CSV table of C-alpha atoms and ligand atoms in Angstrom, one decimal:
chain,number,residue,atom,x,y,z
A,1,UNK,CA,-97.2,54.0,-37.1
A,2,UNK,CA,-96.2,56.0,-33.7
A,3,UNK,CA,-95.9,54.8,-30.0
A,4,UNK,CA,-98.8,55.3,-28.2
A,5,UNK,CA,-97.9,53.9,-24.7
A,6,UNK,CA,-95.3,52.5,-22.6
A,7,UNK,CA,-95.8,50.3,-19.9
A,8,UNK,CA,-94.0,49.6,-17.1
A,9,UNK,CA,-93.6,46.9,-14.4
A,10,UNK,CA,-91.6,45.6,-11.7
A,11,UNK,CA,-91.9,41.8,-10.8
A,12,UNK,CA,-90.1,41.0,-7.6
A,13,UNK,CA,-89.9,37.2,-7.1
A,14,UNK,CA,-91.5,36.1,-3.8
A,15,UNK,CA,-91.6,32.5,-4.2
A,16,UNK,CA,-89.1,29.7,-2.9
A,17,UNK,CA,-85.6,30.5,-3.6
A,18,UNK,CA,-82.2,28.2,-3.4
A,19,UNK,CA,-80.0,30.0,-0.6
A,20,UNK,CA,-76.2,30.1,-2.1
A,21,UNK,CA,-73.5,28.5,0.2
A,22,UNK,CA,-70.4,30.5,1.8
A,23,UNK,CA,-67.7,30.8,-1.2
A,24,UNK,CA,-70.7,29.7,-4.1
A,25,UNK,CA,-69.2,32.7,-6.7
A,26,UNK,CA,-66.6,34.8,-6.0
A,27,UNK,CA,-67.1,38.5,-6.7
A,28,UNK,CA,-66.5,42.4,-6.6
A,29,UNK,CA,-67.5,42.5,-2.5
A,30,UNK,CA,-65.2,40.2,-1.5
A,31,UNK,CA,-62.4,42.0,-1.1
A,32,UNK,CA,-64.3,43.7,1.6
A,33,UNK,CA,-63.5,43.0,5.1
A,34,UNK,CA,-67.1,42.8,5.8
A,35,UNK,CA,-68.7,40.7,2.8
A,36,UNK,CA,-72.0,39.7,4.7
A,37,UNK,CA,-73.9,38.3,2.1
A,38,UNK,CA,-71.7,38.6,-0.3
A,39,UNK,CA,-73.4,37.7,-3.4
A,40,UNK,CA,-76.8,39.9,-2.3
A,41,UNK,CA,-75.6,42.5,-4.6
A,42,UNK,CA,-75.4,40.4,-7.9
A,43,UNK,CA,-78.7,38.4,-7.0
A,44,UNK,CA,-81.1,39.3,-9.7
A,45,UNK,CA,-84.6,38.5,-8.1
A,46,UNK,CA,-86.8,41.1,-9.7
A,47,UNK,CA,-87.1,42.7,-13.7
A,48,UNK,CA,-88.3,45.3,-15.0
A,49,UNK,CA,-90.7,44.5,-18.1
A,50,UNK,CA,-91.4,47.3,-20.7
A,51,UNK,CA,-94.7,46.5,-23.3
A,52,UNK,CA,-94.4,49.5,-25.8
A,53,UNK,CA,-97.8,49.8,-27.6
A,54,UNK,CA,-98.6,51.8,-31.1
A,55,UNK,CA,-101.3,53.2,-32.8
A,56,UNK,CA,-102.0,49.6,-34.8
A,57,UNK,CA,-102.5,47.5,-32.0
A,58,UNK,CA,-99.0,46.4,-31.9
A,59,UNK,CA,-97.1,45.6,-29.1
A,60,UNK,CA,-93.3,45.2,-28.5
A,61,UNK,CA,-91.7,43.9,-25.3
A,62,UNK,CA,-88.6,44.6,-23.7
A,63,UNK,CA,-87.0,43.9,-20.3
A,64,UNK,CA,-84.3,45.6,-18.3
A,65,UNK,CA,-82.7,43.1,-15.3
A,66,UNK,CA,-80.6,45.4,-13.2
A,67,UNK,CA,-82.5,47.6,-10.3
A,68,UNK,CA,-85.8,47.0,-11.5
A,69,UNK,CA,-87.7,49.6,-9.6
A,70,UNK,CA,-85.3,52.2,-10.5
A,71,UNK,CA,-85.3,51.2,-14.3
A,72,UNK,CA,-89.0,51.3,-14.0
A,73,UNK,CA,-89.1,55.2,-12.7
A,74,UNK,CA,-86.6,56.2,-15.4
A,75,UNK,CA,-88.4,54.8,-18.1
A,76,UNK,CA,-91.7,56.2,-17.1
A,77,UNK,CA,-90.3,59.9,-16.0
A,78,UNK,CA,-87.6,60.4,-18.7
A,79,UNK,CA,-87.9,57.8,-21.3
A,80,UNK,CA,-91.5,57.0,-22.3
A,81,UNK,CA,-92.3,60.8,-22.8
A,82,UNK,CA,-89.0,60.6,-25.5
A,83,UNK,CA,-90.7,58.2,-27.5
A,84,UNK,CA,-94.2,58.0,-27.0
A,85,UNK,CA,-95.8,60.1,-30.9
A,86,UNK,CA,-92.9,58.6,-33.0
A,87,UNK,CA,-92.6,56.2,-35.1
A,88,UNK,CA,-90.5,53.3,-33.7
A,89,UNK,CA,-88.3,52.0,-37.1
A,90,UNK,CA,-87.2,55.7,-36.4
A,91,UNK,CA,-85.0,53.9,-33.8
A,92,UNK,CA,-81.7,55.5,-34.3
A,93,UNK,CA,-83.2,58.7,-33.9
A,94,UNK,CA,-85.1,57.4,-30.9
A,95,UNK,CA,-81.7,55.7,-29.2
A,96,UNK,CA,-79.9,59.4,-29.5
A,97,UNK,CA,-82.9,61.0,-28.1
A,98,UNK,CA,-83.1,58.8,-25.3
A,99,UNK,CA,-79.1,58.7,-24.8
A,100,UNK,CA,-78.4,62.4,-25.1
A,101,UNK,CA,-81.5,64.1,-22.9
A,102,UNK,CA,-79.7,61.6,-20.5
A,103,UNK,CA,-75.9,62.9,-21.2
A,104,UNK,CA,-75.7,64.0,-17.7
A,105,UNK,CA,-76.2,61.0,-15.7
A,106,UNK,CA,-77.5,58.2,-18.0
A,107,UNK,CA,-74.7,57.2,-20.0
A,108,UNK,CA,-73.7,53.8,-17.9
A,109,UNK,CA,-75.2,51.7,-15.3
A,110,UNK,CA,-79.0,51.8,-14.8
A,111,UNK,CA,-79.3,54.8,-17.2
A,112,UNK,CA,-78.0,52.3,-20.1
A,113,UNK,CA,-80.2,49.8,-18.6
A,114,UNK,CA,-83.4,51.5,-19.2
A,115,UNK,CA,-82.6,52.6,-22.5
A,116,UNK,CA,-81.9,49.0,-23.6
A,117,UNK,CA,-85.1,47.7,-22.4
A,118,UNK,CA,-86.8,50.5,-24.5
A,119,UNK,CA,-84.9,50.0,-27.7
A,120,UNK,CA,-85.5,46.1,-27.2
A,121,UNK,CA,-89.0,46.9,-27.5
A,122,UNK,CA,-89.2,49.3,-30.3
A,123,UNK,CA,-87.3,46.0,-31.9
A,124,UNK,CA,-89.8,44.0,-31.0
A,125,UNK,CA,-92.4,46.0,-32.7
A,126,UNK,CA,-90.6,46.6,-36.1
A,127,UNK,CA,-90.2,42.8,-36.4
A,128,UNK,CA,-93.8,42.4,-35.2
A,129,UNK,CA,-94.5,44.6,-37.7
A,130,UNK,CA,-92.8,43.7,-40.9
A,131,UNK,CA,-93.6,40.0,-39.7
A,132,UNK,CA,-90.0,38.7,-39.2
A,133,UNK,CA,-88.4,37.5,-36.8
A,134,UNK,CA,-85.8,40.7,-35.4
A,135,UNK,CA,-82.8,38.4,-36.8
A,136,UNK,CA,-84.2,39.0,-40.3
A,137,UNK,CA,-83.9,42.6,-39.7
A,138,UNK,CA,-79.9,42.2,-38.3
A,139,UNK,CA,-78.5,40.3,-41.3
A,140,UNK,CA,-80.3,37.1,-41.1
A,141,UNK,CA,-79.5,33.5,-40.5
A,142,UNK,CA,-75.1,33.5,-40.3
A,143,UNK,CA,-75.7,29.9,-38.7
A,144,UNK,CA,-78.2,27.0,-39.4
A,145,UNK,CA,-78.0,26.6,-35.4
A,146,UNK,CA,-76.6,28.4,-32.5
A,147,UNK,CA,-73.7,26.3,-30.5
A,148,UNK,CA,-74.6,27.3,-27.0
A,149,UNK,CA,-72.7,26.4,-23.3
A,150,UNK,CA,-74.4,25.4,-20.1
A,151,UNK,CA,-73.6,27.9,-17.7
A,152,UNK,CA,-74.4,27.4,-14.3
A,153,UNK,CA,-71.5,25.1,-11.9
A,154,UNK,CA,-71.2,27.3,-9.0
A,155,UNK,CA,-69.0,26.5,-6.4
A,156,UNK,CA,-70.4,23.4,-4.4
A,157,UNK,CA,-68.4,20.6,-3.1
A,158,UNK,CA,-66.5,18.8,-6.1
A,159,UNK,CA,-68.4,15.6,-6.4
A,160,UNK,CA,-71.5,17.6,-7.1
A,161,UNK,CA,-70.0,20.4,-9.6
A,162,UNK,CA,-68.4,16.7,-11.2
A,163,UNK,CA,-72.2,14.7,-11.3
A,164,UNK,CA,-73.6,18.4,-13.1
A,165,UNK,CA,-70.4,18.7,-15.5
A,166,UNK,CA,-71.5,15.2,-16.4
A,167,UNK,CA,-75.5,16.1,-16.3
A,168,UNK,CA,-74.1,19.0,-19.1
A,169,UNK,CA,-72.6,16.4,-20.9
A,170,UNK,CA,-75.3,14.0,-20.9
A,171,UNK,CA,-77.5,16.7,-22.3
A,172,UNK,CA,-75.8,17.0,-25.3
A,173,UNK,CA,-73.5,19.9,-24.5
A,174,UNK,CA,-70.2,20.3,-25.3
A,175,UNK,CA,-68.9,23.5,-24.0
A,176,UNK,CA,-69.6,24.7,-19.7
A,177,UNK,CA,-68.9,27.6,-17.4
A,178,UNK,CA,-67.8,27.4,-14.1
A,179,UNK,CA,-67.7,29.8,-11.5
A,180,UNK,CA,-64.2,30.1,-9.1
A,181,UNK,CA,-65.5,30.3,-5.5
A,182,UNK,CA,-62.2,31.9,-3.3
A,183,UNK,CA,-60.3,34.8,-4.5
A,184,UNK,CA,-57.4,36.9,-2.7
A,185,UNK,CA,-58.6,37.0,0.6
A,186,UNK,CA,-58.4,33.8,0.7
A,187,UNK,CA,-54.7,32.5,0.4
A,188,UNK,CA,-52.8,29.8,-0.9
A,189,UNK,CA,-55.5,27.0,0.4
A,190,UNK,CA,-58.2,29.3,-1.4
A,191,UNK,CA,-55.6,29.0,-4.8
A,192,UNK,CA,-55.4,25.6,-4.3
A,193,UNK,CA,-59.2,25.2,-3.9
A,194,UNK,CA,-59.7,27.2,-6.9
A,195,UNK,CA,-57.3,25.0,-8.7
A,196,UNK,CA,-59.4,21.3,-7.4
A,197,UNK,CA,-62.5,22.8,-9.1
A,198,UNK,CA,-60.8,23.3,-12.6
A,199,UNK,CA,-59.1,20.2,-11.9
A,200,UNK,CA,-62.0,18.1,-10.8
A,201,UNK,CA,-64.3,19.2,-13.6
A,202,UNK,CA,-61.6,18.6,-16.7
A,203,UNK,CA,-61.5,15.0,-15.0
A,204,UNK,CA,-65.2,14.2,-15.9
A,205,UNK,CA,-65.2,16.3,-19.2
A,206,UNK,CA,-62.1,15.4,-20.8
A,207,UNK,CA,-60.3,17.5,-23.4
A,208,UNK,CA,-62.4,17.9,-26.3
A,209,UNK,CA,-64.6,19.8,-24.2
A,210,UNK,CA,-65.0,23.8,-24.1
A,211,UNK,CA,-64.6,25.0,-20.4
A,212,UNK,CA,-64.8,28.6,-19.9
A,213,UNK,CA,-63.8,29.8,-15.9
A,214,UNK,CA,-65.5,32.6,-14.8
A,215,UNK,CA,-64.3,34.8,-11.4
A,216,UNK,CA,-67.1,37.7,-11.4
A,217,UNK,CA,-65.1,40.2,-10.7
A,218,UNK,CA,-63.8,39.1,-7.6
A,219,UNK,CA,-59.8,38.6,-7.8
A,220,UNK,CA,-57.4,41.6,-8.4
A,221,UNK,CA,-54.9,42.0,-10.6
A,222,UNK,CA,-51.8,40.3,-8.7
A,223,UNK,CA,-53.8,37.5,-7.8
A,224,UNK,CA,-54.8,36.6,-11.4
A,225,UNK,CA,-51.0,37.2,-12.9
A,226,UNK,CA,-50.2,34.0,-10.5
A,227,UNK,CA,-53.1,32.0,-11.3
A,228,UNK,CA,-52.9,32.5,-15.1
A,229,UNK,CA,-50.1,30.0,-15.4
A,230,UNK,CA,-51.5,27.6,-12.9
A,231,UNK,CA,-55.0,27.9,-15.1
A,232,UNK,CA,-52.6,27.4,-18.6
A,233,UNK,CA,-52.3,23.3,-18.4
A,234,UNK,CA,-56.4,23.0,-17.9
A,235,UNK,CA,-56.7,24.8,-21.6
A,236,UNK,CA,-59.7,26.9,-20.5
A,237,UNK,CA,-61.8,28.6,-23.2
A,238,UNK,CA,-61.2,31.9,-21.8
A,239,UNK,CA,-60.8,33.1,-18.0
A,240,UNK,CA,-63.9,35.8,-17.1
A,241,UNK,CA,-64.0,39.2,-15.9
A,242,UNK,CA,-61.2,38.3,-13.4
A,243,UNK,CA,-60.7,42.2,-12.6
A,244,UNK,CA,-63.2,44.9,-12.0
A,245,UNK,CA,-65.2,45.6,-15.0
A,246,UNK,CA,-63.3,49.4,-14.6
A,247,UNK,CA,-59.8,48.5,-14.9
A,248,UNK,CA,-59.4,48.2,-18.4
A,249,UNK,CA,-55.5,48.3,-18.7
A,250,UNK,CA,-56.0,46.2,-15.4
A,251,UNK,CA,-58.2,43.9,-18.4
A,252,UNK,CA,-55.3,44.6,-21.0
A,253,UNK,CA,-52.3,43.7,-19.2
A,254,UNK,CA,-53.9,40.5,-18.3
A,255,UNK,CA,-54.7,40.0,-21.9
A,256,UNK,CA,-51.2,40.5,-23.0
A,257,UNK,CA,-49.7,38.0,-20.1
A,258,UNK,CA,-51.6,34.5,-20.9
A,259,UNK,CA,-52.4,32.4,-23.9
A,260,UNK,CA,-55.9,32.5,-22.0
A,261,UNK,CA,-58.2,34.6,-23.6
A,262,UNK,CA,-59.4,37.7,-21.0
A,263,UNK,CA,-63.3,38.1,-21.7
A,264,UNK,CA,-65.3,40.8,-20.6
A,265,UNK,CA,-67.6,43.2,-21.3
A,266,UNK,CA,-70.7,42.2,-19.4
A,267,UNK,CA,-70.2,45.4,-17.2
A,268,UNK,CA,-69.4,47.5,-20.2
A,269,UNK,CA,-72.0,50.0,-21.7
A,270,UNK,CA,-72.4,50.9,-25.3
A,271,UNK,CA,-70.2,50.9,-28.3
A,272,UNK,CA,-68.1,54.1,-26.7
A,273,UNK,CA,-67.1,51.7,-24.3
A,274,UNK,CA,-66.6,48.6,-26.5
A,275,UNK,CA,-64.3,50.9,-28.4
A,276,UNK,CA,-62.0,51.5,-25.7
A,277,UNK,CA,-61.7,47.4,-25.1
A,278,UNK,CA,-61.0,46.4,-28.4
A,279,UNK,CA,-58.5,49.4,-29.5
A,280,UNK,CA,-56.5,48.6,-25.4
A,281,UNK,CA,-56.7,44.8,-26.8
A,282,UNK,CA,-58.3,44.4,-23.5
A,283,UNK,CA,-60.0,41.2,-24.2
A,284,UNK,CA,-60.1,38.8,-26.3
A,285,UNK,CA,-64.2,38.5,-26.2
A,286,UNK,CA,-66.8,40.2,-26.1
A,287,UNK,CA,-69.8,39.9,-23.4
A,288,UNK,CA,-72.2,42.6,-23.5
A,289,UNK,CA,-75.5,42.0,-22.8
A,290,UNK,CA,-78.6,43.4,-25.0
A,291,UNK,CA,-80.7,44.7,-22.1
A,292,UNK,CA,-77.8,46.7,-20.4
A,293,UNK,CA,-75.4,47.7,-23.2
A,294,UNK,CA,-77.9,49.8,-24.9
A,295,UNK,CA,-80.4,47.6,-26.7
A,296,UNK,CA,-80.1,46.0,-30.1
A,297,UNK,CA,-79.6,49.3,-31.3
A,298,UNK,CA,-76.0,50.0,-29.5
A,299,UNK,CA,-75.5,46.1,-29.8
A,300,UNK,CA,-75.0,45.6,-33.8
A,301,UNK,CA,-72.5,49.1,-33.6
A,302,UNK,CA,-70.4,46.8,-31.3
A,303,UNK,CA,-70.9,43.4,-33.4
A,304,UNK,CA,-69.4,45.3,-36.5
A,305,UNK,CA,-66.2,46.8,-34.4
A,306,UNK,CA,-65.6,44.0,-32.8
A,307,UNK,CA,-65.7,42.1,-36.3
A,308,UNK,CA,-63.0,44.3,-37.4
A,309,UNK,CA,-61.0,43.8,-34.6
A,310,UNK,CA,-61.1,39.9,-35.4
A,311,UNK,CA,-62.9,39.6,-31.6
A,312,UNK,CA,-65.4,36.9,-31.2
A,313,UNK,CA,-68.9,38.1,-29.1
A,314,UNK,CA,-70.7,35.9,-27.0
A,315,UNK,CA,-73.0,38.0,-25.5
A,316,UNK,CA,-73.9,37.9,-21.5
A,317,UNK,CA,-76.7,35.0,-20.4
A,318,UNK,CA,-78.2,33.8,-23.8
A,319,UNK,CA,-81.9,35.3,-23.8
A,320,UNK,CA,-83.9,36.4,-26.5
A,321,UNK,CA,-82.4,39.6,-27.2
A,322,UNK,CA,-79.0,38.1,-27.2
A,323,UNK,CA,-79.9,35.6,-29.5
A,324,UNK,CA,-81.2,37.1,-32.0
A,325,UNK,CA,-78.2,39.5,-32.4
A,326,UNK,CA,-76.1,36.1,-32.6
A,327,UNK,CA,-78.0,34.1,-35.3
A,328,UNK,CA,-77.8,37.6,-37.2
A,329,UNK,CA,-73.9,38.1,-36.9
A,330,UNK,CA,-70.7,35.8,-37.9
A,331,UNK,CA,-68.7,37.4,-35.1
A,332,UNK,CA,-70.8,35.7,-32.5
A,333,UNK,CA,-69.6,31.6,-32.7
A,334,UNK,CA,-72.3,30.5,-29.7
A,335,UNK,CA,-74.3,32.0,-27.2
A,336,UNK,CA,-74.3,31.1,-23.0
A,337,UNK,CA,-77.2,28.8,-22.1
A,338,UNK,CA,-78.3,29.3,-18.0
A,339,UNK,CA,-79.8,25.8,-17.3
A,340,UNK,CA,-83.5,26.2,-15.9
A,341,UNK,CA,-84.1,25.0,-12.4
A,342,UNK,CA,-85.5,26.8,-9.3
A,343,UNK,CA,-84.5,30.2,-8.6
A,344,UNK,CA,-81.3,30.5,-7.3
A,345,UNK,CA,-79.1,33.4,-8.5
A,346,UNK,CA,-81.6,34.8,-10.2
A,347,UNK,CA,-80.2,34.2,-14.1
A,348,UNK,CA,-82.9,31.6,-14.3
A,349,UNK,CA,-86.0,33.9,-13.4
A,350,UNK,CA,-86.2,34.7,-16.9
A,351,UNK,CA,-87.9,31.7,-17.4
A,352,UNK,CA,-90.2,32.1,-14.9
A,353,UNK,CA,-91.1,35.5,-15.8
A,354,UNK,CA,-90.9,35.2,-20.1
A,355,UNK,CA,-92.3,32.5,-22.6
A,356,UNK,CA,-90.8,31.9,-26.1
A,357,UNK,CA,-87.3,31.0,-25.7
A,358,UNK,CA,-85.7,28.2,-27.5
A,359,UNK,CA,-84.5,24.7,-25.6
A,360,UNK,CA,-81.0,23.7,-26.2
A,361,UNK,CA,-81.0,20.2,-27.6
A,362,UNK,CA,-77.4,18.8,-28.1
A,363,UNK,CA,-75.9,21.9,-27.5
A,364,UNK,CA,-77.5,24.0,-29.9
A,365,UNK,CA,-80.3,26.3,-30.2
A,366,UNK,CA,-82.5,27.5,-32.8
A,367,UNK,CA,-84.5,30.7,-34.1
A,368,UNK,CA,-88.0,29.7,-35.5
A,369,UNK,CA,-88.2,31.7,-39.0
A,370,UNK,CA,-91.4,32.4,-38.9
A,371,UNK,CA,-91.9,33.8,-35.7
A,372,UNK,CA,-91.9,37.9,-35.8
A,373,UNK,CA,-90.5,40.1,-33.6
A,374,UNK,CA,-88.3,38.5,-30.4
A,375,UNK,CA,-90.8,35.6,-30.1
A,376,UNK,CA,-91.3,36.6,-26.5
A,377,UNK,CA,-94.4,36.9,-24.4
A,378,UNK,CA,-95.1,37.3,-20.8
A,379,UNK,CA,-95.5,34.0,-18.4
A,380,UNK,CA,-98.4,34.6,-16.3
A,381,UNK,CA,-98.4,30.9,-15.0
A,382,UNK,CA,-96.1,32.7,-12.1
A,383,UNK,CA,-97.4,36.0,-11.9
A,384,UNK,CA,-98.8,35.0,-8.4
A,385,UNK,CA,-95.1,34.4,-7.1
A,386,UNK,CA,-94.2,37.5,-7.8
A,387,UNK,CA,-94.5,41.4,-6.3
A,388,UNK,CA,-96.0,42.9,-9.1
A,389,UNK,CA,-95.5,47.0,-9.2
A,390,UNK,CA,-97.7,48.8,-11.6
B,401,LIG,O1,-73.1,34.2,-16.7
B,401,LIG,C1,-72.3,35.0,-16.5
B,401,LIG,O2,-71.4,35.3,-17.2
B,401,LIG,C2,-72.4,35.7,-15.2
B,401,LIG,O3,-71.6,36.5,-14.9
B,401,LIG,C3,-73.6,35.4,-14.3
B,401,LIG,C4,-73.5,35.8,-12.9
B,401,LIG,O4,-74.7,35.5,-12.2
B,401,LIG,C5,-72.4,35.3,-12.1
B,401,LIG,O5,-72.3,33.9,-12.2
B,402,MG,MG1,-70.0,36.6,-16.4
């Protein structure tokens, strides 16, 4: 079997969107003196889709989130020319070809991001291929379900982050995320604002409740050494990316300080990477994301080190291609669910866009055994709210 095509194409959203309020996520710009629209930079609003075809008729899909049209002319000028005549379950071959004849400029960032969205389809089409779902090709079923946590409580006023907390609850969930909204900039009443949120959200879910506290990026190292021991009596499940995703002692330090486990790794690129935040002890888990880290194929080399570092991976914003990799590996104890409503941020276009991925009910998800490949397929029922870029 060789590849006999790659497709390429950028959908830019264009329908209604929910505008964020002032101080809805904090994050990397806010340190600026000029924020503007602070969150503009970490809105997701377009993908970049990738449909590999072969010689039998097969074809695999993949998907690449991040800069969409420049994932899009990467693939198509460097990328599709790499792999187009092979055969794809020559993948490790094809994931060196890819990441070395970009050494010079491809190793993180978009670069990364192209290549996963290209391995995810050459996955896509050995599963299709052999008939099984990808899992069966990554070790199998480690779980009978997937434990997954409702990730969405943004920064609103409290009574409305306490009536969703409870809407999580209702649903069956028993572990959420929620986003801090003020970071250094914005003083001792931003702290103690910070503070209400955890405080107001552990009122309606109790104790017995996972809560994991996410900050994006947007604090700095001094402000997170004093709010790790105001954060300790609200027992969170682990405190997220509070640094920028470059300051890995800045990562380690932290994760020496706190019984709160530092996660990360959702701005981290391939198992090189991975490598260097597991051997600092930098944190304590592990948040790549398939279709930026380097595919599936860069994926499972990190499952396995962080495995023998004893580091637990919940990858970055559930999705096909993350759960796969966590049915398939023991390391990963749940995946992050993004509730679907209107488009908002952006982490819910996915379901606008794809078809195939499994409902949470009670808090856990499941992989349909007989389904090959990633069990996606494109959503056309939207295709006319989007900017579609051949
Ligand atoms: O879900 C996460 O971990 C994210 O970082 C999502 C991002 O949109 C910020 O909330
Ligand atoms: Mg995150």
């Amino acid at each position: 079997m060789k590849i006999s095509n790659v497709r390429t194409r950028v959908f830019e959203w264009k329908g209604h969107t929910v505008p964020p309020t002032a101080h809805f996520c904090s994050n990397a710009m806010d340190e600026l003196w000029d924020k503007g629209d602070s969150m503009g930079t970490f809105r997701f609003h377009g993908w970049t889709t990738v449909e590999i075809e072969t010689d039998t008729g097969l074809v695999g899909l993949g998907n690449v989130a991040l800069a969409p049209r420049i994932a899009k002319a990467i693939i198509d000028q460097y990328l599709a020319p790499l792999v187009i005549g092979q055969d794809p379950f020559d993948y490790e071959y094809l994931w060196q070809r890819m990441y070395r004849s970009t050494h010079a400029w491809g190793r993180k960032g978009i670069g990364m991001a192209a290549i996963s969205g290209v391995d995810i389809a050459i996955w896509d089409i050995m599963g299709k291929a052999v008939g099984q779902p990808v899992f069966k090709l990554l070790g199998g079923r480690t779980k009978e379900k997937i434990p997954c946590y409702a990730s969405k409580l943004y920064r609103t006023d409290l009574k409305s982050m306490q009536e969703e907390a409870q809407s999580y609850l209702d649903q069956g969930f028993t572990a959420m995320k929620m986003r801090f909204g003020y970071g250094p900039k914005d003083g001792p009443t931003g702290m103690r604002a910070n503070l209400d949120s955890v405080a107001a959200v552990r009122e309606v879910i109790g104790e017995d409740v996972d809560l994991m506290l996410e900050c994006y990026m947007g604090w700095n190292l001094e402000y997170t050494k004093r709010m790790l021991p105001k954060l300790e009596r609200f027992q969170p499940r682990w405190l997220e990316e509070p640094v920028l995703a470059d300051d890995i002692d800045g990562y380690a330090e932290l994760n020496r300080l706190t019984s709160i486990p530092i996660s990360g790794g959702e701005h981290e690129f391939t198992h090189y990477g991975f490598r260097q935040l597991l051997e600092k002890r930098a944190v304590s888990v592990v948040q790549y994301d398939t279709n930026r880290v380097g595919g599936i194929t860069a994926a499972r080399k990190i499952n396995a080190i962080a495995e023998s570092f004893s580091v637990p991976v919940i990858p970055h914003a559930g999705q096909m291609h993350n759960y796969h990799l966590t049915m398939a590996t023991l390391a990963s104890p749940m995946a992050e669910f993004f509730p679907v409503h209107d488009v908002e941020i952006g982490n819910e276009l996915f379901y606008y866009l794809f078809e195939g991925d499994p409902e949470p009910v009670d808090g856990f998800l499941d992989l349909d055994d007989e389904t090959p490949g990633l069990g996606l397929t494109l959503n056309e029922r939207y295709f006319d709210q989007f900017h579609i870029t051949e």
